XYZ file of C-alpha atoms in Angstrom:
600
model
C 115.755 120.330 120.548
C 117.119 118.849 123.799
C 116.537 115.333 125.087
C 114.105 116.619 127.742
C 111.868 118.343 125.221
C 111.801 115.151 123.120
C 110.139 113.492 126.107
C 107.355 116.111 125.904
C 106.300 115.127 122.351
C 103.639 112.543 121.563
C 102.888 111.535 117.954
C 99.684 109.536 117.573
C 97.114 108.476 114.971
C 93.399 107.930 115.534
C 92.301 104.653 113.933
C 88.819 103.120 113.739
C 86.138 101.605 111.529
C 83.999 103.971 109.395
C 81.615 106.125 111.510
C 83.018 105.104 114.898
C 83.835 108.749 115.667
C 87.468 109.479 114.673
C 86.852 112.960 113.260
C 84.471 113.900 116.091
C 87.078 112.857 118.692
C 89.687 114.938 116.805
C 87.286 117.940 117.008
C 86.903 117.506 120.798
C 90.682 117.199 121.329
C 91.245 120.400 119.308
C 88.533 122.122 121.377
C 89.805 120.845 124.749
C 93.378 122.031 124.080
C 92.218 125.449 122.828
C 93.829 125.094 119.379
C 90.786 126.844 117.876
C 88.330 129.212 119.552
C 84.612 128.328 119.756
C 83.950 130.836 116.959
C 86.423 129.074 114.630
C 85.262 125.504 115.409
C 83.161 123.631 112.873
C 82.103 119.979 112.785
C 84.832 117.705 111.307
C 87.280 120.601 111.325
C 90.092 118.424 109.873
C 87.979 117.259 106.919
C 88.929 120.220 104.738
C 87.624 118.974 101.380
C 84.052 119.859 100.451
C 83.493 116.281 99.268
C 84.566 114.915 102.705
C 81.991 117.078 104.480
C 79.215 116.174 102.056
C 79.772 112.440 102.331
C 80.693 112.505 106.028
C 83.866 110.470 105.403
C 87.574 111.204 105.806
C 89.531 110.781 102.559
C 92.868 112.434 103.393
C 94.743 111.884 106.649
C 95.150 115.313 108.328
C 97.615 116.536 110.940
C 97.326 119.050 113.776
C 99.658 120.048 116.637
C 98.000 120.500 120.046
C 99.529 121.929 123.202
C 98.337 120.263 126.434
C 99.187 121.058 130.048
C 98.963 117.701 131.835
C 98.192 116.956 135.496
C 101.929 116.530 136.165
C 102.357 120.276 135.410
C 104.316 119.748 132.166
C 103.193 121.089 128.774
C 103.186 118.456 126.030
C 103.182 118.887 122.221
C 100.680 116.396 120.794
C 100.843 115.695 117.041
C 97.493 114.200 116.050
C 96.828 112.424 112.738
C 93.174 111.793 111.860
C 93.014 108.857 109.427
C 90.333 107.573 107.008
C 88.323 104.449 107.910
C 87.300 103.171 104.475
C 89.168 100.186 103.012
C 89.901 102.143 99.771
C 92.025 104.639 101.735
C 94.052 102.106 103.744
C 97.222 103.476 102.097
C 96.609 106.872 103.730
C 96.385 105.065 107.093
C 99.663 103.166 106.582
C 101.508 106.434 105.803
C 100.149 108.165 108.910
C 101.113 105.222 111.110
C 104.718 105.355 109.837
C 105.007 108.915 111.188
C 103.735 108.071 114.734
C 104.699 105.970 117.760
C 101.209 105.244 119.113
C 97.528 104.977 118.199
C 94.157 105.665 119.761
C 91.898 102.771 118.773
C 88.337 104.130 118.747
C 85.576 101.506 119.018
C 81.839 102.268 119.008
C 80.473 100.972 122.365
C 77.180 99.982 120.718
C 78.523 98.300 117.544
C 81.766 96.783 118.826
C 84.697 95.510 116.759
C 84.146 95.740 112.979
C 86.172 94.491 109.979
C 88.040 97.758 109.450
C 88.844 97.990 113.193
C 90.753 94.720 112.851
C 92.534 95.753 109.643
C 93.717 99.085 111.103
C 94.830 97.557 114.424
C 96.985 94.986 112.624
C 98.525 97.770 110.539
C 99.308 99.731 113.731
C 100.836 96.660 115.416
C 102.979 96.024 112.300
C 104.226 99.609 112.601
C 105.290 98.859 116.225
C 102.675 101.101 117.850
C 101.581 101.307 121.453
C 97.752 101.189 121.320
C 95.281 102.855 123.709
C 91.693 101.508 123.331
C 88.967 104.187 123.526
C 85.280 103.231 123.807
C 83.183 105.952 122.169
C 79.401 106.669 122.252
C 78.964 105.304 125.796
C 76.071 107.784 126.244
C 73.902 105.877 123.716
C 71.077 103.718 125.137
C 72.391 100.756 123.066
C 75.963 101.066 124.417
C 77.395 97.882 125.992
C 80.920 98.867 127.131
C 81.567 95.643 129.080
C 80.627 93.432 126.107
C 82.785 95.500 123.722
C 85.706 95.437 126.181
C 85.542 91.648 126.257
C 85.260 91.608 122.434
C 88.448 93.718 122.035
C 90.346 91.289 124.289
C 88.897 88.194 122.583
C 89.138 89.253 118.902
C 92.183 91.565 118.840
C 94.037 90.271 121.893
C 94.551 93.768 123.364
C 94.199 94.381 127.094
C 91.074 96.588 127.310
C 90.918 96.784 131.134
C 92.113 100.424 131.043
C 90.077 101.399 127.947
C 89.079 105.082 128.128
C 85.266 105.545 128.213
C 84.153 108.648 126.294
C 81.428 110.318 124.291
C 83.133 112.340 121.546
C 79.845 114.017 120.633
C 79.137 115.459 124.100
C 82.813 115.831 125.112
C 82.494 113.404 128.063
C 85.906 112.385 129.538
C 88.063 113.965 126.784
C 90.485 114.872 129.602
C 90.904 111.117 130.213
C 92.010 110.632 126.571
C 94.585 113.451 126.831
C 96.006 111.989 130.067
C 96.187 108.505 128.507
C 98.115 109.988 125.564
C 100.829 111.539 127.740
C 101.101 108.679 130.257
C 100.644 105.580 128.081
C 102.200 106.457 124.715
C 106.006 106.496 124.268
C 107.872 109.699 123.302
C 109.749 109.711 119.965
C 113.503 109.054 119.790
C 116.015 110.962 117.670
C 119.351 112.762 117.656
C 119.459 116.489 116.828
C 123.218 116.359 116.101
C 123.067 113.455 113.613
C 122.787 114.087 109.830
C 119.267 115.099 108.808
C 116.760 112.307 108.123
C 113.130 113.307 107.558
C 110.340 111.138 106.163
C 108.205 112.657 103.385
C 104.735 111.606 104.620
C 102.491 113.528 102.213
C 102.522 116.411 99.741
C 99.934 118.558 98.014
C 99.766 121.459 95.616
C 98.990 124.950 96.921
C 98.348 127.646 94.272
C 100.304 130.243 96.351
C 103.113 128.219 97.955
C 103.716 125.609 95.257
C 104.242 122.103 96.630
C 103.731 121.776 100.415
C 105.452 118.748 102.000
C 104.383 117.068 105.242
C 107.459 115.690 107.042
C 108.289 113.681 110.146
C 111.825 114.512 111.335
C 113.689 111.452 112.688
C 117.229 112.916 113.168
C 118.815 116.342 112.652
C 116.929 119.597 112.050
C 115.100 121.373 109.249
C 115.417 125.166 109.076
C 114.726 127.999 106.664
C 117.489 128.591 104.071
C 118.813 125.007 104.396
C 119.709 123.115 101.183
C 117.944 119.768 101.243
C 118.138 116.754 98.973
C 115.470 114.138 98.184
C 117.328 110.822 98.439
C 115.181 108.896 95.913
C 115.054 111.516 93.150
C 118.303 113.412 93.915
C 116.477 116.768 93.569
C 118.016 119.652 95.594
C 115.939 122.554 96.974
C 116.325 125.427 99.445
C 113.746 125.560 102.259
C 111.639 128.740 102.179
C 109.389 128.027 105.149
C 109.073 125.496 107.980
C 105.959 125.261 110.093
C 103.340 123.212 111.925
C 99.556 122.815 111.610
C 97.591 124.319 114.455
C 95.363 123.412 112.406
C 96.124 126.484 110.266
C 99.621 126.751 108.748
C 101.823 128.338 111.425
C 105.470 129.073 110.514
C 108.143 128.109 113.087
C 111.924 128.718 113.147
C 112.881 125.054 112.691
C 111.717 121.441 113.094
C 113.742 119.051 115.272
C 113.737 115.276 115.958
C 110.341 113.729 116.672
C 108.418 116.677 115.230
C 105.778 116.557 112.483
C 105.371 119.690 110.371
C 105.500 121.069 106.854
C 108.116 122.658 104.605
C 107.853 124.638 101.367
C 110.785 125.076 98.995
C 109.299 126.622 95.844
C 109.034 123.145 94.299
C 107.359 123.327 90.895
C 107.828 119.804 89.561
C 105.438 117.263 90.948
C 107.798 114.330 90.181
C 110.402 115.582 92.743
C 108.155 114.721 95.711
C 107.788 111.005 96.148
C 105.768 109.998 99.164
C 107.944 107.810 101.430
C 111.178 109.477 100.265
C 113.857 110.549 102.771
C 114.884 114.223 102.949
C 118.481 114.889 103.996
C 120.930 117.807 104.154
C 122.699 118.415 100.824
C 126.038 119.354 102.478
C 126.000 116.659 105.179
C 123.810 113.842 103.837
C 122.654 110.749 105.729
C 124.238 107.492 104.549
C 121.103 105.375 104.296
C 117.504 106.431 103.609
C 114.605 105.613 105.958
C 112.592 102.474 105.109
C 109.750 104.581 103.609
C 106.515 102.869 102.570
C 105.717 99.976 100.300
C 104.513 101.465 96.997
C 100.742 101.150 96.651
C 99.476 98.638 94.093
C 96.326 99.745 92.231
C 93.658 97.041 92.096
C 91.108 98.676 89.771
C 91.891 100.349 86.431
C 89.711 102.406 84.144
C 90.192 104.833 81.261
C 89.443 108.546 81.790
C 88.810 110.598 78.636
C 87.845 114.277 78.286
C 84.414 114.783 76.666
C 85.982 117.704 74.778
C 89.231 116.552 73.080
C 90.741 120.048 73.601
C 90.808 119.401 77.384
C 93.486 116.667 77.087
C 96.388 118.905 78.242
C 94.278 120.277 81.091
C 93.490 116.692 82.153
C 97.222 115.809 82.091
C 98.087 118.781 84.388
C 95.166 118.043 86.710
C 96.152 114.378 87.089
C 99.729 115.453 87.925
C 98.510 117.748 90.712
C 96.107 115.120 92.032
C 98.806 112.413 91.984
C 100.952 114.656 94.192
C 98.156 114.797 96.761
C 97.186 111.142 96.423
C 100.166 108.784 96.120
C 97.964 105.687 95.724
C 96.589 106.951 92.394
C 98.414 105.956 89.160
C 97.947 107.012 85.532
C 99.464 106.523 82.066
C 98.394 107.879 78.630
C 96.343 105.726 76.244
C 94.193 106.156 73.127
C 90.876 104.680 72.091
C 89.290 104.581 68.619
C 85.926 105.564 70.096
C 86.988 108.087 72.733
C 90.247 109.628 71.461
C 93.179 110.526 73.743
C 92.934 109.878 77.467
C 94.604 108.151 80.437
C 94.482 104.681 81.934
C 94.157 105.255 85.689
C 94.737 102.880 88.617
C 92.823 103.057 91.931
C 92.645 101.191 95.238
C 88.912 100.511 94.840
C 85.649 101.792 93.398
C 85.079 104.463 96.070
C 88.594 105.753 95.365
C 87.751 105.870 91.620
C 84.511 107.750 92.333
C 86.255 110.269 94.624
C 89.054 110.959 92.091
C 86.497 111.474 89.309
C 84.496 113.837 91.477
C 87.618 115.779 92.519
C 88.653 116.193 88.863
C 85.193 117.539 88.047
C 85.039 119.912 91.048
C 88.578 121.119 91.588
C 89.668 121.254 87.931
C 86.319 121.750 86.175
C 86.744 118.757 83.826
C 83.971 116.894 82.017
C 85.084 113.244 81.742
C 84.010 109.844 80.436
C 85.174 106.781 82.380
C 85.369 103.353 80.733
C 84.239 100.198 82.537
C 86.463 99.469 85.566
C 88.619 96.348 85.215
C 91.264 94.623 87.291
C 94.837 93.685 86.252
C 94.943 90.227 84.667
C 98.110 88.238 84.083
C 98.454 86.675 80.636
C 100.740 83.676 80.056
C 101.574 83.380 76.345
C 102.317 80.053 74.652
C 105.958 81.169 74.121
C 106.428 81.464 77.920
C 106.167 85.292 78.137
C 104.062 86.764 80.973
C 102.422 90.202 80.745
C 99.995 92.310 82.763
C 96.752 93.329 81.056
C 95.214 96.617 82.226
C 92.825 97.178 79.345
C 90.505 94.407 78.039
C 90.743 95.920 74.510
C 94.494 95.017 74.435
C 93.936 91.297 75.066
C 95.897 89.239 72.494
C 94.333 86.582 70.275
C 93.290 83.367 72.067
C 95.617 81.234 69.926
C 98.739 82.769 71.550
C 97.439 82.540 75.138
C 98.378 79.514 77.251
C 96.261 80.599 80.277
C 95.042 83.705 82.139
C 95.349 84.434 85.869
C 93.128 86.831 87.788
C 93.753 88.575 91.134
C 92.076 87.201 94.282
C 91.436 88.871 97.604
C 91.021 87.618 101.145
C 87.879 89.249 102.522
C 86.861 89.457 106.190
C 83.130 90.008 106.711
C 81.595 90.612 110.156
C 77.806 90.162 110.155
C 74.998 89.546 112.711
C 73.871 85.908 112.786
C 70.428 86.717 111.261
C 71.963 87.771 107.936
C 74.733 85.177 107.734
C 72.879 82.908 105.256
C 72.295 85.741 102.766
C 75.931 86.882 102.996
C 77.294 83.346 102.437
C 74.945 82.916 99.441
C 76.233 86.214 97.974
C 79.878 85.101 98.404
C 79.175 81.727 96.762
C 77.344 83.430 93.879
C 80.526 85.503 93.323
C 82.714 82.349 93.032
C 83.964 82.714 96.625
C 85.853 80.025 98.563
C 85.225 79.882 102.300
C 88.407 79.946 104.394
C 87.047 80.332 107.915
C 83.825 80.960 109.849
C 84.012 81.857 113.549
C 81.824 83.671 116.063
C 82.616 86.881 117.906
C 79.864 87.069 120.530
C 76.577 87.123 118.572
C 78.260 88.025 115.284
C 79.773 85.772 112.678
C 83.181 86.477 111.147
C 83.433 84.924 107.693
C 86.774 84.852 105.864
C 86.467 84.242 102.109
C 88.765 84.136 99.086
C 87.027 86.014 96.264
C 88.047 86.974 92.708
C 88.625 90.747 92.696
C 86.737 91.020 89.385
C 83.534 89.928 91.192
C 84.006 92.458 93.999
C 84.835 95.477 91.836
C 81.370 96.195 90.472
C 78.611 96.126 93.066
C 79.625 93.590 95.717
C 79.782 96.216 98.487
C 76.306 97.582 97.646
C 74.840 94.081 97.461
C 76.476 93.134 100.773
C 74.954 96.189 102.463
C 71.488 95.449 101.046
C 71.407 91.711 101.965
C 72.590 92.520 105.511
C 70.456 95.688 105.869
C 73.630 97.687 106.393
C 74.894 95.631 109.352
C 77.755 93.792 107.605
C 81.245 95.277 107.632
C 83.802 94.332 105.012
C 87.564 94.556 104.668
C 89.959 92.910 102.235
C 93.588 92.482 101.283
C 95.196 91.169 98.084
C 95.831 87.427 98.070
C 97.813 86.681 94.898
C 96.803 85.430 91.434
C 95.119 82.187 90.351
C 94.382 80.619 86.958
C 90.798 80.978 85.754
C 88.590 80.343 82.702
C 88.302 83.954 81.517
C 87.123 85.317 78.187
C 87.036 88.746 76.549
C 83.580 89.906 75.497
C 83.574 92.466 72.673
C 80.527 94.605 72.000
C 79.781 95.310 68.323
C 77.427 97.972 67.003
C 76.458 97.531 63.337
C 79.326 95.058 62.935
C 81.954 97.526 64.308
C 83.657 96.587 67.612
C 83.467 99.334 70.291
C 86.746 98.934 72.224
C 85.667 101.135 75.151
C 82.870 98.687 75.986
C 84.987 95.476 75.850
C 85.303 93.647 79.167
C 86.657 90.395 80.631
C 84.460 87.967 82.557
C 84.385 84.362 83.727
C 83.032 82.076 81.000
C 80.076 81.026 83.197
C 78.846 84.641 83.419
C 79.808 85.857 79.938
C 76.366 85.402 78.368
C 74.438 87.072 81.204
C 76.740 90.114 81.289
C 76.871 90.400 77.478
C 73.062 90.265 77.209
C 72.691 92.927 79.938
C 74.939 95.403 78.050
C 73.174 94.722 74.698
C 69.780 95.381 76.297
C 71.097 98.546 77.894
C 72.497 99.858 74.591
C 69.242 99.051 72.770
C 67.489 101.613 74.975
C 70.315 104.147 74.767
C 71.271 104.352 71.075
C 68.824 106.473 69.047
C 67.099 104.910 66.013
C 68.573 105.411 62.534
C 67.023 105.054 59.062
C 68.208 101.426 59.029
C 68.200 98.505 61.460
C 71.166 98.365 63.870
C 72.460 95.083 65.289
C 74.041 95.211 68.767
C 76.040 92.056 69.476
C 78.165 90.655 72.275
C 80.788 88.198 71.044
C 83.564 85.978 72.371
C 86.082 85.917 69.500
C 83.959 85.271 66.388
C 81.092 83.592 68.296
C 78.109 85.869 68.973
C 76.598 85.131 72.412
C 73.886 87.834 72.589
C 72.123 90.120 70.104
C 69.577 92.905 70.171
C 68.238 94.833 67.159
C 67.227 98.497 67.051
C 64.399 98.901 64.522
C 64.675 101.412 61.671
C 62.872 104.742 61.694
C 59.692 104.154 59.658
C 59.064 106.491 56.723
C 55.931 105.946 54.660
C 57.163 106.251 51.014
C 53.743 105.218 49.656
C 51.926 108.099 51.341
C 51.374 109.955 48.047
C 49.991 106.941 46.133
C 46.216 107.211 46.183
C 44.718 104.005 44.747
C 46.090 102.898 41.345
C 48.143 99.840 40.538
C 49.670 97.915 43.468
C 52.897 97.348 41.461
C 53.695 101.068 41.758
C 53.605 100.891 45.570
C 55.620 97.694 45.502
C 58.272 99.367 43.331
C 58.632 102.285 45.823
C 58.899 99.869 48.771
C 61.556 97.795 46.954
C 63.507 100.978 46.214
C 63.356 101.999 49.894
C 64.527 98.523 50.933
C 67.531 98.740 48.580
C 68.430 102.188 49.934
C 68.261 100.977 53.560
C 70.400 97.973 52.703
C 73.023 100.242 51.114
C 72.894 102.641 54.088
C 73.371 99.768 56.453
C 76.528 98.767 54.613
C 78.078 102.237 54.728
C 76.114 103.922 57.504
C 78.100 104.820 60.630
C 76.261 104.688 63.952
C 77.013 107.662 66.189
C 76.863 106.499 69.807
C 76.041 109.514 72.017
C 78.344 110.241 75.010
C 75.389 109.797 77.401
C 74.895 106.253 76.041
C 78.560 105.426 76.758
C 78.286 106.672 80.314
C 75.040 104.839 81.016
C 76.220 101.581 79.386
C 79.438 101.606 81.394
C 77.491 101.949 84.624
C 76.004 98.469 84.283
C 77.046 96.766 87.477
């Protein structure tokens, strides 16, 4: 590819808060450039997963190449990346930004700047992007473009004088967006003669092609038949196909500097494709790899176990394929006395956990049990050793622990003034520490430090309900801090159930323990003997519920006669129940596990 054609490429990502219209704008751009005919167009055409369409959210960043003839008479190749807006998929956004030189910042003209808008803009600025502000939904009666323009300048510090005014739904001024892309975003730089350097942006498993790799070529060229090497893993493969997304897979002869496309090389092993790796030529390798991405750090862990123990191998294969498609997901094998063989899995948040579980059920037809989500605690032993604790059941004895640290986050919450009091009360209830409180127009921006453990369960749902859906929330990790934490074990009939153990702050231990005991009392079926359900910290029981025995009338056949005969039968029954209680095992049904673990 010559230097002149490099100047005709534009690589850009669309970033925005949830529901500000990223995917709809992508649809209009695809339509305006004629990449798909009217017959082939569907709503959210880049959201290819069924689950994305159902929920109306983008989970995977998607790429498409558009061809646009600008007003200056030149034809430009536009590589668009549509990114997710939810905080749990921020890692997808960071990867897309690394492959581009510029971003379209979409802001809803009626709602203005939200928490996720800020988070994504800062990520784009860190990646060295040129940013073009786009005000969407200006056709709505509630739209206030001038106010939002001023807000962008005040809160983000971006010049919004030339912000493009559009309505992605009706297609108003889409031409203006395309012109802004070619005139205001920089072209990529690269040298076609230099040794090959291509960034591995994403990869996924295709049942027909094997592993498909999304690449951004920085220097050199990628062509069919070329022997390539992955610099991190050292794996060598021969390219079978190079191509671009239009948005269907479209093979091309080769990919040069500045281009984004895909390659297939008959790769069978999932471990060979590490997201963020550098691909180079095997015969003429590059000396240094590209910077790549920071590895993602999971913040929430939970155990996934197959309901049917025979599905363990199938679960292992499915997790491998899913990990290839989702680099922010981690897993390692573990066993549980109650649930058998399974995997301890790490996620970027609860929505991420829910999506992965749903994808395993849909795409791989697996029936799974998930244990209670927990965060990664740091245990300092009395002998000076420090270890990470992923599973509450593995917590060592209190006598060998010097202190425990828990992860904290820095949360940014944007909320209308009317609901500020309720939001601050919620943060304080969750052991939050206020860092900052400022005003952005009529909305308050509260910055809080919160323990991640308090946010993991139902903080997001509670925040939405106390603010009637108007609050927006974004967070980033903010280190570890020492805390008074205890492990609460749940015992059924004197036997500890490791899958139900959890860690909580001492001040909330009793409330949470009592809630689980009450829940289990309703879920475990009655036996012929009384069952004690207890929550305990070490050997101290902090909550107890009792499931009554099934009543059987042993005196039913005694009509009249001496009372001592009835008494003898009742005594005999009592002895039998006592003996059963000593040896009787309580079978906890799978449904009870699932329901008990859903206590938020």
